[in-house]
Short mmCIF file of C-alpha atoms in Angstrom, two decimals:
data_model
loop_
_atom_site.label_atom_id
_atom_site.label_comp_id
_atom_site.label_asym_id
_atom_site.label_seq_id
_atom_site.Cartn_x
_atom_site.Cartn_y
_atom_site.Cartn_z
CA MET A 3 -90.06 111.56 55.73
CA THR A 4 -87.54 109.93 58.10
CA SER A 5 -85.02 111.86 60.12
CA SER A 6 -81.30 111.26 59.76
CA ASN A 7 -81.27 109.97 63.34
CA SER A 8 -83.35 106.92 62.34
CA LYS A 9 -80.84 105.72 59.76
CA SER A 10 -78.93 102.57 60.65
CA PRO A 11 -75.24 103.12 61.44
CA GLN A 12 -72.88 102.67 58.52
CA THR A 13 -70.38 99.83 58.39
CA PRO A 14 -66.89 101.13 59.22
CA LYS A 15 -64.43 101.23 56.33
CA GLN A 16 -61.21 99.24 56.62
CA ALA A 17 -58.09 99.59 54.50
CA PHE A 18 -57.80 96.99 51.72
CA LEU A 19 -54.39 95.83 53.02
CA ALA A 20 -55.74 95.35 56.56
CA LYS A 21 -58.51 93.13 55.17
CA THR A 22 -56.02 91.18 53.05
CA PHE A 23 -53.72 90.56 56.02
CA HIS A 24 -56.65 89.31 58.11
CA TRP A 25 -57.87 86.92 55.39
CA ILE A 26 -54.39 85.45 54.78
CA ASN A 27 -53.85 85.15 58.53
CA ILE A 28 -57.09 83.25 59.13
CA ILE A 29 -56.66 80.89 56.15
CA SER A 30 -53.00 80.11 56.88
CA LEU A 31 -53.74 79.63 60.60
CA MET A 32 -56.56 77.19 59.85
CA ILE A 33 -54.28 75.19 57.54
CA MET A 34 -51.46 75.24 60.09
CA MET A 35 -53.67 74.17 62.98
CA THR A 36 -55.36 71.29 61.15
CA SER A 37 -52.12 70.05 59.56
CA GLY A 38 -50.29 70.55 62.88
CA LEU A 39 -52.85 68.33 64.60
CA GLN A 40 -52.22 65.72 61.87
CA ILE A 41 -48.52 65.85 62.79
CA TYR A 42 -49.45 65.65 66.48
CA ASN A 43 -51.47 62.45 65.91
CA ALA A 44 -48.39 60.71 64.49
CA ASN A 45 -46.72 61.05 67.90
CA PRO A 46 -49.00 62.64 70.52
CA VAL A 47 -47.25 65.09 72.81
CA PHE A 48 -49.17 63.85 75.84
CA GLY A 49 -49.09 60.13 76.63
CA GLY A 50 -46.67 58.89 73.96
CA ARG A 51 -47.87 57.00 70.89
CA ASP A 52 -50.89 55.71 72.80
CA GLY A 53 -51.83 59.19 74.01
CA TRP A 54 -54.94 61.21 73.25
CA GLU A 55 -55.50 61.66 69.50
CA VAL A 56 -57.45 64.32 67.63
CA PRO A 57 -60.44 63.06 65.56
CA ASP A 58 -59.87 62.88 61.78
CA PHE A 59 -62.51 65.55 61.19
CA PHE A 60 -60.08 68.21 62.50
CA LEU A 61 -57.05 67.01 60.52
CA LEU A 62 -55.49 67.98 57.22
CA GLY A 63 -52.94 65.96 55.29
CA GLY A 64 -54.09 62.35 55.65
CA TRP A 65 -50.87 61.13 57.26
CA LEU A 66 -47.64 62.44 58.83
CA ALA A 67 -45.85 63.48 55.62
CA GLY A 68 -49.02 65.04 54.19
CA GLY A 69 -49.56 67.02 57.38
CA ARG A 70 -45.95 68.22 57.32
CA HIS A 71 -46.23 69.35 53.69
CA TRP A 72 -49.36 71.40 54.40
CA HIS A 73 -47.93 72.75 57.65
CA PHE A 74 -44.65 73.93 56.18
CA ALA A 75 -46.31 75.41 53.09
CA ALA A 76 -48.75 77.43 55.21
CA MET A 77 -45.91 78.40 57.56
CA TRP A 78 -44.36 80.58 54.86
CA PHE A 79 -47.64 82.37 54.14
CA TYR A 80 -48.25 82.86 57.85
CA GLY A 81 -44.74 84.08 58.69
CA LEU A 82 -44.42 86.40 55.70
CA ASN A 83 -47.94 87.74 56.25
CA LEU A 84 -47.08 88.62 59.86
CA LEU A 85 -43.85 90.27 58.71
CA TRP A 86 -45.64 92.38 56.10
CA TYR A 87 -48.43 93.21 58.54
CA GLY A 88 -45.84 94.36 61.08
CA ILE A 89 -44.19 96.59 58.46
CA TYR A 90 -47.62 97.91 57.43
CA VAL A 91 -48.61 98.71 61.04
CA PHE A 92 -45.42 100.66 61.64
CA ALA A 93 -45.30 102.36 58.21
CA THR A 94 -48.88 103.60 58.55
CA ARG A 95 -48.36 104.39 62.26
CA ARG A 96 -51.36 102.22 63.15
CA TRP A 97 -49.35 100.97 66.13
CA ARG A 98 -50.37 104.15 67.98
CA ILE A 99 -53.99 102.99 68.10
CA ARG A 100 -53.44 99.21 67.99
CA PHE A 101 -50.95 98.55 70.79
CA ALA A 102 -51.32 99.13 74.53
CA SER A 103 -49.76 101.97 76.48
CA THR A 104 -49.69 102.93 80.17
CA ARG A 105 -52.74 105.08 79.43
CA ASP A 106 -54.75 101.88 78.79
CA LEU A 107 -53.91 100.53 82.24
CA LYS A 108 -55.26 103.73 83.76
CA THR A 109 -58.37 103.53 81.57
CA LEU A 110 -59.27 100.14 83.09
CA GLN A 111 -59.80 101.90 86.43
CA ILE A 112 -62.45 104.33 85.19
CA GLU A 113 -66.19 103.77 84.77
CA ASN A 114 -66.50 104.46 81.03
CA LEU A 115 -67.33 101.01 79.57
CA LYS A 116 -66.61 101.95 75.94
CA ARG A 117 -63.15 103.29 76.76
CA LYS A 118 -62.50 100.19 78.88
CA ASN A 119 -63.38 97.96 75.92
CA TYR A 120 -60.93 99.83 73.69
CA ALA A 121 -58.23 99.53 76.36
CA TRP A 122 -58.83 95.78 76.75
CA HIS A 123 -58.72 95.42 72.96
CA ARG A 124 -55.29 97.05 72.77
CA LEU A 125 -53.98 95.04 75.75
CA ILE A 126 -55.10 91.73 74.21
CA TYR A 127 -53.76 92.79 70.80
CA THR A 128 -50.37 93.54 72.39
CA ALA A 129 -50.33 90.36 74.52
CA ILE A 130 -50.60 88.12 71.45
CA ILE A 131 -47.24 89.31 70.07
CA PRO A 132 -45.05 87.15 72.38
CA VAL A 133 -47.35 84.17 71.68
CA LEU A 134 -46.91 84.63 67.91
CA LEU A 135 -43.14 84.93 68.37
CA LEU A 136 -43.14 81.75 70.46
CA ALA A 137 -45.13 79.95 67.73
CA ILE A 138 -42.69 81.04 65.02
CA LEU A 139 -39.47 80.46 66.99
CA SER A 140 -40.51 77.07 68.38
CA GLY A 141 -41.77 76.08 64.92
CA LEU A 142 -38.44 77.04 63.33
CA ALA A 143 -36.56 75.10 66.01
CA MET A 144 -38.57 71.95 65.17
CA TYR A 145 -38.49 72.57 61.40
CA LYS A 146 -34.68 72.78 61.23
CA PRO A 147 -33.29 71.54 64.55
CA ALA A 148 -29.75 71.03 63.18
CA GLN A 149 -29.53 74.48 61.54
CA PHE A 150 -31.21 76.22 64.48
CA TYR A 151 -29.59 74.10 67.22
CA TRP A 152 -29.03 77.22 69.35
CA LEU A 153 -32.74 77.99 69.13
CA SER A 154 -33.93 74.49 69.96
CA GLY A 155 -31.38 74.45 72.80
CA LEU A 156 -33.21 77.35 74.46
CA PHE A 157 -36.14 75.03 75.13
CA GLY A 158 -34.04 72.39 76.87
CA ASP A 159 -35.33 69.18 75.32
CA TRP A 160 -37.51 68.09 72.40
CA GLN A 161 -40.60 67.39 74.53
CA THR A 162 -40.52 70.88 76.09
CA LEU A 163 -40.13 72.37 72.61
CA ARG A 164 -43.16 70.44 71.32
CA VAL A 165 -45.30 71.40 74.33
CA ALA A 166 -44.32 75.08 73.92
CA HIS A 167 -45.26 74.99 70.24
CA LEU A 168 -48.53 73.17 70.94
CA PHE A 169 -49.40 75.69 73.69
CA THR A 170 -49.56 78.47 71.08
CA VAL A 171 -52.57 76.83 69.36
CA PRO A 172 -55.11 77.24 72.19
CA ALA A 173 -53.54 80.61 73.04
CA ILE A 174 -54.18 81.90 69.50
CA VAL A 175 -57.71 80.42 69.46
CA VAL A 176 -58.52 82.12 72.80
CA PHE A 177 -57.02 85.38 71.51
CA THR A 178 -59.20 85.20 68.38
CA LEU A 179 -62.35 84.65 70.46
CA ILE A 180 -61.57 87.50 72.88
CA HIS A 181 -60.50 89.78 70.01
CA SER A 182 -63.82 89.08 68.25
CA LEU A 183 -65.91 89.56 71.40
CA LEU A 184 -64.24 92.87 72.15
CA ALA A 185 -64.82 93.97 68.56
CA LEU A 186 -68.51 93.09 69.01
CA ASN A 187 -68.65 95.15 72.20
CA VAL A 188 -66.96 98.16 70.62
CA GLY A 189 -68.56 98.22 67.17
CA SER A 190 -71.10 95.36 67.01
CA PHE A 191 -71.10 92.87 64.12
CA ARG A 192 -70.58 95.74 61.65
CA LEU A 193 -66.97 96.13 62.84
CA ILE A 194 -66.16 92.44 62.32
CA LYS A 195 -67.94 92.40 58.95
CA SER A 196 -65.96 95.47 57.82
CA MET A 197 -62.71 93.53 58.18
CA PHE A 198 -63.74 90.82 55.71
CA VAL A 199 -66.06 92.39 53.10
#
């Protein structure tokens, strides 16, 4: 007869909507990144038309117009998903445990590793918000530069706008890696698995 202490820890339970938002986010982001790189190859941001190009393996769309179609289609899923996720976080008051507070900055100075991991998780989770806003706003400014002339004007010129938008790709990838590593530290692979199954 085995004791209850020898049982393996249970997988945490996540709300169905939280799982759905994560799945839509990952799928739409993958489509947007690969189609965005297809658009990039048509006129590389760095080095002009003869600049560094991304290998075909990482591209979606086949050519400029195909990449734009995929990119703009996924943009709506991505943007609306973030909007609904934001509403969900505030309606369910999950923001109290998801976003950083001054208490988290104090927690980073103590010795408790588990509490530090939670604090870092909330800080990283909060830091991605301006990056996501930059991705959406710079994307809108490029999508409809005539209609959103005031928005594209905030970036100065077209090249700065493109660089700002492109910057959000590695920033989101780095966020995803850190977010996943912190989740592994806090709740092992069971925590990550719970968000998708």
